[in-house]
Short mmCIF file of N, CA and C in Angstrom, two decimals:
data_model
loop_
_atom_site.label_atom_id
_atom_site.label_comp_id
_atom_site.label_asym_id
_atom_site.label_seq_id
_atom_site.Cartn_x
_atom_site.Cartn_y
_atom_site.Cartn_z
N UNK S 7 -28.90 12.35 164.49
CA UNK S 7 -29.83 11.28 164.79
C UNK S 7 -29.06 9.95 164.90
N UNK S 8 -29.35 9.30 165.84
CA UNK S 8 -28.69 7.57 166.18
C UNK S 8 -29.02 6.88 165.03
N UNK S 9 -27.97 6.43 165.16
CA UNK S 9 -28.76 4.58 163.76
C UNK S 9 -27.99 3.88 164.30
N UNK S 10 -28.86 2.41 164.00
CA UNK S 10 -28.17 1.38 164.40
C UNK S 10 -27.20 0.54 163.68
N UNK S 11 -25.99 0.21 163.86
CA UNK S 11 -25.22 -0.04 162.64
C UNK S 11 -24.87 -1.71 162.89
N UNK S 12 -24.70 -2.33 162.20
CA UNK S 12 -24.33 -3.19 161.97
C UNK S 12 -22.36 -3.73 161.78
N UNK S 13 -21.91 -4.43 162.60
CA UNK S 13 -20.13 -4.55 162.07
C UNK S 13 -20.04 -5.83 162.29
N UNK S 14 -19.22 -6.12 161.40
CA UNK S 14 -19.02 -7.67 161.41
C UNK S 14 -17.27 -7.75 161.20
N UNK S 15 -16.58 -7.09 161.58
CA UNK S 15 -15.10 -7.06 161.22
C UNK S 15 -14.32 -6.34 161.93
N UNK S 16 -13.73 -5.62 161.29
CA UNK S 16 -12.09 -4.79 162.28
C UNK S 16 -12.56 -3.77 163.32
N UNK S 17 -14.39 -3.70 162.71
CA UNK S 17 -14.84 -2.78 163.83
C UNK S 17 -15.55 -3.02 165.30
N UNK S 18 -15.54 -4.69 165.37
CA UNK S 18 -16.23 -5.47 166.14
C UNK S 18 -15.42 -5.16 167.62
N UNK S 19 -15.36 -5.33 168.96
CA UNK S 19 -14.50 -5.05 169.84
C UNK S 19 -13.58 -5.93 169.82
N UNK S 20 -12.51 -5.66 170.27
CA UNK S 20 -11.22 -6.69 170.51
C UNK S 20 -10.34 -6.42 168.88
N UNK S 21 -11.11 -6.06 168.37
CA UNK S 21 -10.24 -5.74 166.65
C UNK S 21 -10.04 -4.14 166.72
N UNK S 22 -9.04 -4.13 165.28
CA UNK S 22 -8.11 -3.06 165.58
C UNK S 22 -8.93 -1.81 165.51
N UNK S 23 -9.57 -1.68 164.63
CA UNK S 23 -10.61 -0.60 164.61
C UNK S 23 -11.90 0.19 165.41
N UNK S 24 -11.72 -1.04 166.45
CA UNK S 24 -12.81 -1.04 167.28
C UNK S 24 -12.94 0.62 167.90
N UNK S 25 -11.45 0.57 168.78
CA UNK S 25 -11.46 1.91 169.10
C UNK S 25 -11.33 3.53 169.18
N UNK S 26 -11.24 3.10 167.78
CA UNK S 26 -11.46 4.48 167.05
C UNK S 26 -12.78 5.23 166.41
N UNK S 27 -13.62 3.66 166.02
CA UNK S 27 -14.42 3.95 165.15
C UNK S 27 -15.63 3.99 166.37
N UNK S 28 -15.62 2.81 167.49
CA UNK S 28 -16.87 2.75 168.39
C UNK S 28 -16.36 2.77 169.30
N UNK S 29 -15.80 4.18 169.94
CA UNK S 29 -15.66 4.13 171.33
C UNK S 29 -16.79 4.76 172.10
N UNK S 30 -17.28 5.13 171.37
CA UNK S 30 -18.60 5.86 172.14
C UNK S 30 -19.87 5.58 171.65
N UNK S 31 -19.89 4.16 171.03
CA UNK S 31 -21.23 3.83 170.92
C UNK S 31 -21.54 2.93 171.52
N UNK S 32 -22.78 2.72 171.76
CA UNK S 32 -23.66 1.86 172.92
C UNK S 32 -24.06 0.50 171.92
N UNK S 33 -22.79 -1.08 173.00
CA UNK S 33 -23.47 -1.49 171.93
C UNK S 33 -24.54 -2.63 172.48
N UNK S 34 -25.74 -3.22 171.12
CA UNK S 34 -26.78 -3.85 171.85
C UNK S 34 -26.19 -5.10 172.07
N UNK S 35 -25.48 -5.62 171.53
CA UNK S 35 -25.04 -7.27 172.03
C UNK S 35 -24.91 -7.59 170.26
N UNK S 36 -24.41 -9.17 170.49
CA UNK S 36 -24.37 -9.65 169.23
C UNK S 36 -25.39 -10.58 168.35
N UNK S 37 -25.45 -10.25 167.01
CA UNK S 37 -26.47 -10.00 166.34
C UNK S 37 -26.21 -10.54 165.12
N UNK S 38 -27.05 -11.39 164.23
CA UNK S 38 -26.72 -12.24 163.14
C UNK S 38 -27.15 -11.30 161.74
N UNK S 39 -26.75 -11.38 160.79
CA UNK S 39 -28.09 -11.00 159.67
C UNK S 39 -29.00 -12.10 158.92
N UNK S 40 -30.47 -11.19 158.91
CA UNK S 40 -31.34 -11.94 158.90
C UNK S 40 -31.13 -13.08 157.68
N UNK S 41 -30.58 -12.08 156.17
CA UNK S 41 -30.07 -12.49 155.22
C UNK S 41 -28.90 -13.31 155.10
N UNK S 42 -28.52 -14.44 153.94
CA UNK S 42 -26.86 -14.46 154.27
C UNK S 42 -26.53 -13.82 153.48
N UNK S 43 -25.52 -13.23 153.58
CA UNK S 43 -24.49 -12.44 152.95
C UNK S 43 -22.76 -13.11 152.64
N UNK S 44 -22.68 -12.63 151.32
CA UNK S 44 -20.66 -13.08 150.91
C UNK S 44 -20.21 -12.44 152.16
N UNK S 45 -19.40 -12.65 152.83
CA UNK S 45 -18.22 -12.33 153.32
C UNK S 45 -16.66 -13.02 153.63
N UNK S 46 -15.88 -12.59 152.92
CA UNK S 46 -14.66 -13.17 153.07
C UNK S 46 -13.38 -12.01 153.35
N UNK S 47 -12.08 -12.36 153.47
CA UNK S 47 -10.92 -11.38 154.21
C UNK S 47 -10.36 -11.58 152.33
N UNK S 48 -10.34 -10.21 152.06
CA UNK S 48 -9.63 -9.69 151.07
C UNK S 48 -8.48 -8.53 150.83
N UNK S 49 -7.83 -8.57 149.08
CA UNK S 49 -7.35 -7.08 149.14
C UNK S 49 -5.97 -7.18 150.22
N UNK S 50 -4.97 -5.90 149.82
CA UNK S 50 -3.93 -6.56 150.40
C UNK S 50 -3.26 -5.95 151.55
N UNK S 51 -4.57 -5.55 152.15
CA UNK S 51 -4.68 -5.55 153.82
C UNK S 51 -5.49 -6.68 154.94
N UNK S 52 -5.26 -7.56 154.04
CA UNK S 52 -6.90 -8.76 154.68
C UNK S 52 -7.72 -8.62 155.08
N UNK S 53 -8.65 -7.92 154.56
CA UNK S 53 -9.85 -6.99 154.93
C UNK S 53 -10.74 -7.74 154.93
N UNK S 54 -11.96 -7.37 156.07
CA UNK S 54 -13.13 -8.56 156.01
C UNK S 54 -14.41 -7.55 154.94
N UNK S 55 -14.63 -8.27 153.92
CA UNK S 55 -15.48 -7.33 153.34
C UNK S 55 -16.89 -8.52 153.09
N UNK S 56 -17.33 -7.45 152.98
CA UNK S 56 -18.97 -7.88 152.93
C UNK S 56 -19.71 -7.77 151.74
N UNK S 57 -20.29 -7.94 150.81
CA UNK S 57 -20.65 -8.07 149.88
C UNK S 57 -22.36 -7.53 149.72
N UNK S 58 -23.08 -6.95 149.02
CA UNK S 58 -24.27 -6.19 149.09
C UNK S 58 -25.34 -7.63 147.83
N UNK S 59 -25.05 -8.98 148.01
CA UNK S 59 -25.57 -9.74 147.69
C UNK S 59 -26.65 -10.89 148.67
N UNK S 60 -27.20 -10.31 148.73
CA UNK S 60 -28.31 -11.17 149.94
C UNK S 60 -28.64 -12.44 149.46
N UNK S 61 -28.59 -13.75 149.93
CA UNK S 61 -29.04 -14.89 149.48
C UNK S 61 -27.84 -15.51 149.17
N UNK S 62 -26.52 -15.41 149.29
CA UNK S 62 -25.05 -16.21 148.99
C UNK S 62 -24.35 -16.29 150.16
N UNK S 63 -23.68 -16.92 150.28
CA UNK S 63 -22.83 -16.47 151.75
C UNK S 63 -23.59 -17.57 152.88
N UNK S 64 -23.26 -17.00 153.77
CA UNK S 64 -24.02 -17.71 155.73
C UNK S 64 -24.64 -16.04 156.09
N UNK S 65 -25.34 -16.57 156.91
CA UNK S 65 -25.69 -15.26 158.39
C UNK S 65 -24.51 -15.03 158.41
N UNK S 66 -24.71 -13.47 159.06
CA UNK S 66 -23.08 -13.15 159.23
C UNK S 66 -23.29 -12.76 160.67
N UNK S 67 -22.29 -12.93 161.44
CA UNK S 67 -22.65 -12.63 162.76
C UNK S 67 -21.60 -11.65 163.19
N UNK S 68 -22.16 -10.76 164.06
CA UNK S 68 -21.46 -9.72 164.60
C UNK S 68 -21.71 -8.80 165.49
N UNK S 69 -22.24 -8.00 165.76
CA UNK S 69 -22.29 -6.65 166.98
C UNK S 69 -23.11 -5.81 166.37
N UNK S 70 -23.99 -5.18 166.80
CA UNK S 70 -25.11 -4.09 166.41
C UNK S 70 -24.86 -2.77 167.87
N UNK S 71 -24.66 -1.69 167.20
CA UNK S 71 -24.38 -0.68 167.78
C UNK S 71 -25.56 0.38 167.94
N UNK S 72 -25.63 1.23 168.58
CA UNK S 72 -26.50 2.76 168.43
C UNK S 72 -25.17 3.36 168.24
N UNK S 73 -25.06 4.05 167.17
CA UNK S 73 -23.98 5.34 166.95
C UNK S 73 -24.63 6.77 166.38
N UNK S 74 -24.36 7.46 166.89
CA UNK S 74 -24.61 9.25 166.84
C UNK S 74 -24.14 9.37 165.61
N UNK S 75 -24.69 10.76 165.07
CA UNK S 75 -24.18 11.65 164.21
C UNK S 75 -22.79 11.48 163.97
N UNK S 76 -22.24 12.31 164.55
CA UNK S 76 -20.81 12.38 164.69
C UNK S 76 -20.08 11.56 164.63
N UNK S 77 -20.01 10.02 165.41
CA UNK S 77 -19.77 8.90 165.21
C UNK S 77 -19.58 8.72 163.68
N UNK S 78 -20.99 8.58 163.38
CA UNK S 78 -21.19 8.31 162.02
C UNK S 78 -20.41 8.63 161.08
N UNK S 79 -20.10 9.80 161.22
CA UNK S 79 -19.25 11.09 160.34
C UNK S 79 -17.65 9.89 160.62
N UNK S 80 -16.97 9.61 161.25
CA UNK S 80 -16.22 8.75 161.62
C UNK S 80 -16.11 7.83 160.65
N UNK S 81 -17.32 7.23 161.04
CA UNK S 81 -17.55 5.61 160.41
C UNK S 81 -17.37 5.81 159.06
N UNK S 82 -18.00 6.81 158.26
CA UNK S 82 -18.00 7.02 156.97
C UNK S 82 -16.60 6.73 156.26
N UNK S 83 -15.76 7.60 157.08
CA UNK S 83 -14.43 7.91 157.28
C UNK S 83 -13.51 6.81 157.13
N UNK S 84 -13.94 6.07 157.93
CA UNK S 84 -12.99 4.51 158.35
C UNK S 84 -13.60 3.77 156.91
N UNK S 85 -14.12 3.69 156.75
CA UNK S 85 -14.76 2.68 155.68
C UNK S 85 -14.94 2.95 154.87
N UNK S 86 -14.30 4.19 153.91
CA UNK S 86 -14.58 4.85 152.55
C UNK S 86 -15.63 5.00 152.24
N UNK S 87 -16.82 5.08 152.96
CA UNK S 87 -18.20 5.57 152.49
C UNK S 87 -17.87 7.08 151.44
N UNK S 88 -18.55 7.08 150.47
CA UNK S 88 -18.21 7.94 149.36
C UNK S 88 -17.53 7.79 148.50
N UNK S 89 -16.70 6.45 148.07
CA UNK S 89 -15.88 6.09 147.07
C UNK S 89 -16.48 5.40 146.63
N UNK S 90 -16.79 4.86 145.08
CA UNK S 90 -17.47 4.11 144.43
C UNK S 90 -17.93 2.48 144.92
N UNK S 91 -16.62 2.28 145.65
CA UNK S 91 -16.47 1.01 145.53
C UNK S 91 -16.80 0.50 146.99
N UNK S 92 -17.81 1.95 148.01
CA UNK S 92 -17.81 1.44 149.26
C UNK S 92 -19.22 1.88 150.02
N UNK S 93 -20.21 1.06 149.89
CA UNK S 93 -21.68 1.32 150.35
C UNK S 93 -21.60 1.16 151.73
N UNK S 94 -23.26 1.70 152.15
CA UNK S 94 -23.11 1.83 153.64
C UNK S 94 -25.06 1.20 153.30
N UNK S 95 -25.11 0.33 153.43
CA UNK S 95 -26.53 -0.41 153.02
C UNK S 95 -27.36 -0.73 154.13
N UNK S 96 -28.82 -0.74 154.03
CA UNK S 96 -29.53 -1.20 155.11
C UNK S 96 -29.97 -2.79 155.26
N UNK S 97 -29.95 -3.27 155.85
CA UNK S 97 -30.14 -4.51 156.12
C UNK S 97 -30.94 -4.86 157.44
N UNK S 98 -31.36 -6.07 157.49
CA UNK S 98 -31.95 -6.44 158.97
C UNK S 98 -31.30 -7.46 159.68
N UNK S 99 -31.01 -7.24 160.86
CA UNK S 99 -30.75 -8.58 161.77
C UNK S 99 -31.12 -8.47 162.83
N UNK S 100 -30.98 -9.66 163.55
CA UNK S 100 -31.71 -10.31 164.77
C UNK S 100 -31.09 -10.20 165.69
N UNK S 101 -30.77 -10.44 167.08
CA UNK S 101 -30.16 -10.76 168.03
C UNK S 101 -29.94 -12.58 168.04
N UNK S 102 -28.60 -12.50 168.60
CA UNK S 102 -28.18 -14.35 168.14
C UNK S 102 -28.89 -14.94 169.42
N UNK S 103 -29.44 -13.99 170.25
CA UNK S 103 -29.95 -15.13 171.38
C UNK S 103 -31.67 -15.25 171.07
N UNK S 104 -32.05 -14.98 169.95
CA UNK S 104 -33.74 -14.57 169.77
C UNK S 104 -34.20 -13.32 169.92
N UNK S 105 -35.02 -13.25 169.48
CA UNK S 105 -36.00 -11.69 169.47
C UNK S 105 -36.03 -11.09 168.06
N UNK S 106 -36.69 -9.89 168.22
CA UNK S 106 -37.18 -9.65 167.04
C UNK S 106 -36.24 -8.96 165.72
N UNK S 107 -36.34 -8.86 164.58
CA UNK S 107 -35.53 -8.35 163.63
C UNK S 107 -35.49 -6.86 164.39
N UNK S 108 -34.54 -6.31 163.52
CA UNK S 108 -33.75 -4.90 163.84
C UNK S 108 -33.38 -4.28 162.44
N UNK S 109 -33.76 -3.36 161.51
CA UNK S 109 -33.01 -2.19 160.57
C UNK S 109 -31.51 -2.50 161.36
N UNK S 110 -30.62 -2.25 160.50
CA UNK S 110 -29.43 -1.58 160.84
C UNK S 110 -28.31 -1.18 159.45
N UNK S 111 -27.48 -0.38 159.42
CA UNK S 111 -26.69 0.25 158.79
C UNK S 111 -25.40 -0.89 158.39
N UNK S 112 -24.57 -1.77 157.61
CA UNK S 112 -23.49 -2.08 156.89
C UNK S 112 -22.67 -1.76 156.09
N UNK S 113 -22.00 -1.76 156.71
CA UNK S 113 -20.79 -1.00 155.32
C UNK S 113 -20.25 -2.59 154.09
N UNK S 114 -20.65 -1.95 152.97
CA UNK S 114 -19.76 -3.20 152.11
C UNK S 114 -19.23 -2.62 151.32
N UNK S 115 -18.94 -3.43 150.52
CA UNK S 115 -17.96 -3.16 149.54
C UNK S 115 -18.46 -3.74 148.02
N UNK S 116 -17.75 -2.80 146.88
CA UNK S 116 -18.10 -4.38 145.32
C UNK S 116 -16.72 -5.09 145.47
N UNK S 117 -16.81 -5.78 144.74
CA UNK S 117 -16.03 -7.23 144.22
C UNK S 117 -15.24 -6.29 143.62
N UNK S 118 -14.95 -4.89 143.22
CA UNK S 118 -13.50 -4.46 142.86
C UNK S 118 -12.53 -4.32 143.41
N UNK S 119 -12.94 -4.15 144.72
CA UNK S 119 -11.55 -3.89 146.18
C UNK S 119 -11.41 -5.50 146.54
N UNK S 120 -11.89 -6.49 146.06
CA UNK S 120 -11.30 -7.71 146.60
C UNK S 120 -10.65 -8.79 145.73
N UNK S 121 -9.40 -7.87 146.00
CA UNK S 121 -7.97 -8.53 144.99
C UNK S 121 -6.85 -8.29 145.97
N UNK S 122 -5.89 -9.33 146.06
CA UNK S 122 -6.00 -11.22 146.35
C UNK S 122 -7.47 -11.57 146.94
N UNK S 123 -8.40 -12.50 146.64
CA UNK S 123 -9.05 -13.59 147.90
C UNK S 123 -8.37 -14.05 148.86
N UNK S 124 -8.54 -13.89 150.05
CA UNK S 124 -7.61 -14.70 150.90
C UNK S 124 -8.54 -15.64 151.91
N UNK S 125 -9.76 -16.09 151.21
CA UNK S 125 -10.63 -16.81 152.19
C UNK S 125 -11.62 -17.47 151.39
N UNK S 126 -12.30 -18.59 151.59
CA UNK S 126 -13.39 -18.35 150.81
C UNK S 126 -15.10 -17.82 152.21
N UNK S 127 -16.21 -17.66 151.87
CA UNK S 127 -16.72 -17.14 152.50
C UNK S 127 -16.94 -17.68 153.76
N UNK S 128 -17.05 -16.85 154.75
CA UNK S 128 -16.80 -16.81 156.41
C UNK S 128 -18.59 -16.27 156.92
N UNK S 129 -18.88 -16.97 158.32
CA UNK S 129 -20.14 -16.33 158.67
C UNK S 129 -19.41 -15.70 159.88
N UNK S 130 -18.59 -16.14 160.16
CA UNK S 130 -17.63 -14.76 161.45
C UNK S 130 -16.78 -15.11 161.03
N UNK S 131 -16.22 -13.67 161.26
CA UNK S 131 -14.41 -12.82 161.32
C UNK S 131 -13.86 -12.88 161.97
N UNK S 132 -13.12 -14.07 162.14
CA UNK S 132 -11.65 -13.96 163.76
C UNK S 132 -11.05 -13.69 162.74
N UNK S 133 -9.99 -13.54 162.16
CA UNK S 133 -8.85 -13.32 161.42
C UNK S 133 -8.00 -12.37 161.83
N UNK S 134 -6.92 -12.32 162.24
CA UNK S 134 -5.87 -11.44 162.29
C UNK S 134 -4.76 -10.80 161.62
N UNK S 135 -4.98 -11.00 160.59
CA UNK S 135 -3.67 -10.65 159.42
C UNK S 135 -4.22 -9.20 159.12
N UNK S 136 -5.65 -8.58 159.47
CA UNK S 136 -6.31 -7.24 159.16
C UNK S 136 -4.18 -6.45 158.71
N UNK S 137 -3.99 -5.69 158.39
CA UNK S 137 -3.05 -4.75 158.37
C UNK S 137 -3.65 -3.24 158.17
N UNK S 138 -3.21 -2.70 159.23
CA UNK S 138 -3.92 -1.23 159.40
C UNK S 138 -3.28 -0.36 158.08
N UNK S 139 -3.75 1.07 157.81
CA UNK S 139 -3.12 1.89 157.10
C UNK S 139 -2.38 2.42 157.38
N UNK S 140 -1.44 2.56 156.74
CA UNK S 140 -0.50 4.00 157.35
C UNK S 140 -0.99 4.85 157.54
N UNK S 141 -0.78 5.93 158.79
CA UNK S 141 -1.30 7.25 159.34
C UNK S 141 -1.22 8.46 157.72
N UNK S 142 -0.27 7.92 157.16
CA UNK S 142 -0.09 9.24 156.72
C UNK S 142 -0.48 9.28 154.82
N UNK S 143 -1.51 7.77 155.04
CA UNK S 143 -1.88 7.16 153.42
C UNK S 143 -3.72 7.27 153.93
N UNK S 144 -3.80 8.36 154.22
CA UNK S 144 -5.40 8.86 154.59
C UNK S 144 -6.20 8.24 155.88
N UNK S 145 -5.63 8.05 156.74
CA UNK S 145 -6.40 7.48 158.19
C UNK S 145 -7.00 8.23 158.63
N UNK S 146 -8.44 8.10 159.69
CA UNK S 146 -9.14 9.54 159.85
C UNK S 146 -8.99 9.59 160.84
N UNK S 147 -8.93 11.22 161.07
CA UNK S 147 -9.16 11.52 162.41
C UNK S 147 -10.20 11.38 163.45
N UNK S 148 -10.09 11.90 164.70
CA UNK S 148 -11.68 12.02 165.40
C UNK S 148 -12.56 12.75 164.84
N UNK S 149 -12.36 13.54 163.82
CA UNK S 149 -13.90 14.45 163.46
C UNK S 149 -14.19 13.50 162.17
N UNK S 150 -13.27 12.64 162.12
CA UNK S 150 -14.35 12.20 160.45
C UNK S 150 -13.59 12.51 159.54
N UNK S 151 -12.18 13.39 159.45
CA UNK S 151 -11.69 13.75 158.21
C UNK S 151 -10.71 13.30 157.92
N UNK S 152 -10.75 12.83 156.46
CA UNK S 152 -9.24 12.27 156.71
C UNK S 152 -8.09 12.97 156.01
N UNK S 153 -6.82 13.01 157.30
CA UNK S 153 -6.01 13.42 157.37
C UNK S 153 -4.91 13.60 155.87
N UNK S 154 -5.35 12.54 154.77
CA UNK S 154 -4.58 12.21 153.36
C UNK S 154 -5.38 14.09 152.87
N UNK S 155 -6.29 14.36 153.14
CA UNK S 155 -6.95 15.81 152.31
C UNK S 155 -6.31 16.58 152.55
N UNK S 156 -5.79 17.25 153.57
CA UNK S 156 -4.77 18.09 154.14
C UNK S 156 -3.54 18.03 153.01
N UNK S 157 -3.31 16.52 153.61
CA UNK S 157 -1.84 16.40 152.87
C UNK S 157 -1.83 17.08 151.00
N UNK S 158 -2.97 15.92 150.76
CA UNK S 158 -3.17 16.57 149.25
C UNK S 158 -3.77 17.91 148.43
N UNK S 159 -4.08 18.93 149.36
CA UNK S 159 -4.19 20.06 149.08
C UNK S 159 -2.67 20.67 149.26
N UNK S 160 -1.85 20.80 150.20
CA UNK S 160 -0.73 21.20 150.43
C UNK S 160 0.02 20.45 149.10
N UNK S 161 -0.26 19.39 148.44
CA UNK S 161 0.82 19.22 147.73
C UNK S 161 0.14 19.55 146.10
N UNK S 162 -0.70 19.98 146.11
CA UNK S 162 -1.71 20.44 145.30
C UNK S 162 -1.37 22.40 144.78
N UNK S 163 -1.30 22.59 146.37
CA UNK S 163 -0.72 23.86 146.10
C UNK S 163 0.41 24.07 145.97
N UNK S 164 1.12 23.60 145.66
CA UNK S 164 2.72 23.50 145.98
C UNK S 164 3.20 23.13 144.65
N UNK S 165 2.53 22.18 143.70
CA UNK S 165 2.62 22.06 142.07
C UNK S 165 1.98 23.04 141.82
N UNK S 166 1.13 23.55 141.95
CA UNK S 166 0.20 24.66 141.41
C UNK S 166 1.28 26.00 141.20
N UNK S 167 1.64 26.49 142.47
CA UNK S 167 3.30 27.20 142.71
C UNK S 167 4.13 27.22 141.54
N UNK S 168 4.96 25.50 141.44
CA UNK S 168 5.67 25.42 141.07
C UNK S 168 5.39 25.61 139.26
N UNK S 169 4.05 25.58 139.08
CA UNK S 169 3.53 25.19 137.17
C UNK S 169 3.59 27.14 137.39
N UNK S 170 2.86 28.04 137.72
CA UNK S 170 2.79 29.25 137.84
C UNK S 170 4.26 29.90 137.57
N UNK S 171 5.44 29.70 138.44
CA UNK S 171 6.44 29.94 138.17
C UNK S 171 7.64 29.61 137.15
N UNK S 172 7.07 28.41 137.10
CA UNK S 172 7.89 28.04 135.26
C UNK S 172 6.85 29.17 134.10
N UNK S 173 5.45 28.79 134.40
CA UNK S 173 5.21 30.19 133.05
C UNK S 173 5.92 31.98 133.39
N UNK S 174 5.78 32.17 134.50
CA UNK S 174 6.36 33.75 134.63
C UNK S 174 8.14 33.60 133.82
N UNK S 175 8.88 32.21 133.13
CA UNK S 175 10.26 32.48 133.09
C UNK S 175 10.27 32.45 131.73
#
């Protein structure tokens, strides 16, 4: 099923994430939230993170997408959806040229992943210092999975091996 998602950062077009995470979603144009929200570039990749505090911050302005299933499965991916410290929240916003509110999907974050501050709060994200991950420190693939699980089962089994064979001596 489609949802409409909300990005205000590395996933917006022209940023680094753009085309991995939304190359195949349809997007509606750009779009404020109705709420303001914290957002500042943190953490020591300069990450634009968003904060799940409504009423602090500015509008945040950014891009509203339709993304698929699958997509989704992606997005989760890119943005640590499933780690404590990384929500995927509903919120409403508008279109910045008028019209009516819109549901849509945000990814934020808590205040534990944002160490250094490197901003104080922003209602848009130009920033360029983003620093991507290394490919091989869990980046996801096209299906959504990330590639660090592989790695850490193989090295999972491989101590496992090595603890088994010290007891047989």
């Amino acid at each position: 099923m489609a949802q409409n998602v909300f990005v205000f950062g590395t996933l917006k077009k022209g940023f680094p994430l753009h085309q991995q995470g939304l190359a195949s979603a349809t997007m509606l144009g750009p779009y404020r939230t109705q709420a303001r929200f914290p957002l500042l570039i943190a953490g020591p990749r300069f990450a634009p993170m968003m904060f799940n505090e409504p009423g602090i911050g500015f509008h945040v302005v950014g891009e509203l997408y339709i993304v698929e299933e699958r997509a989704m499965e992606n997005l989760d991916c890119i943005e640590s959806i499933g780690k404590p410290e990384n929500l995927r929240v509903s919120i409403d916003v508008k279109p910045i040229e008028g019209g009516r509110a819109l549901s849509a999907l945000a990814c934020m974050k808590t205040w534990d992943l944002a160490e250094p501050v490197h901003s104080g709060y922003l209602d848009v994200y130009d920033d360029r210092r983003f620093i991507l991950p290394a490919k091989t420190k869990g980046y996801c693939d096209k299906t959504g999975r990330r590639e660090q699980a592989s790695l850490a089962y193989v090295s999972q089994v491989g101590t496992l091996s090595s603890s088994l064979r010290s007891i047989d001596r």
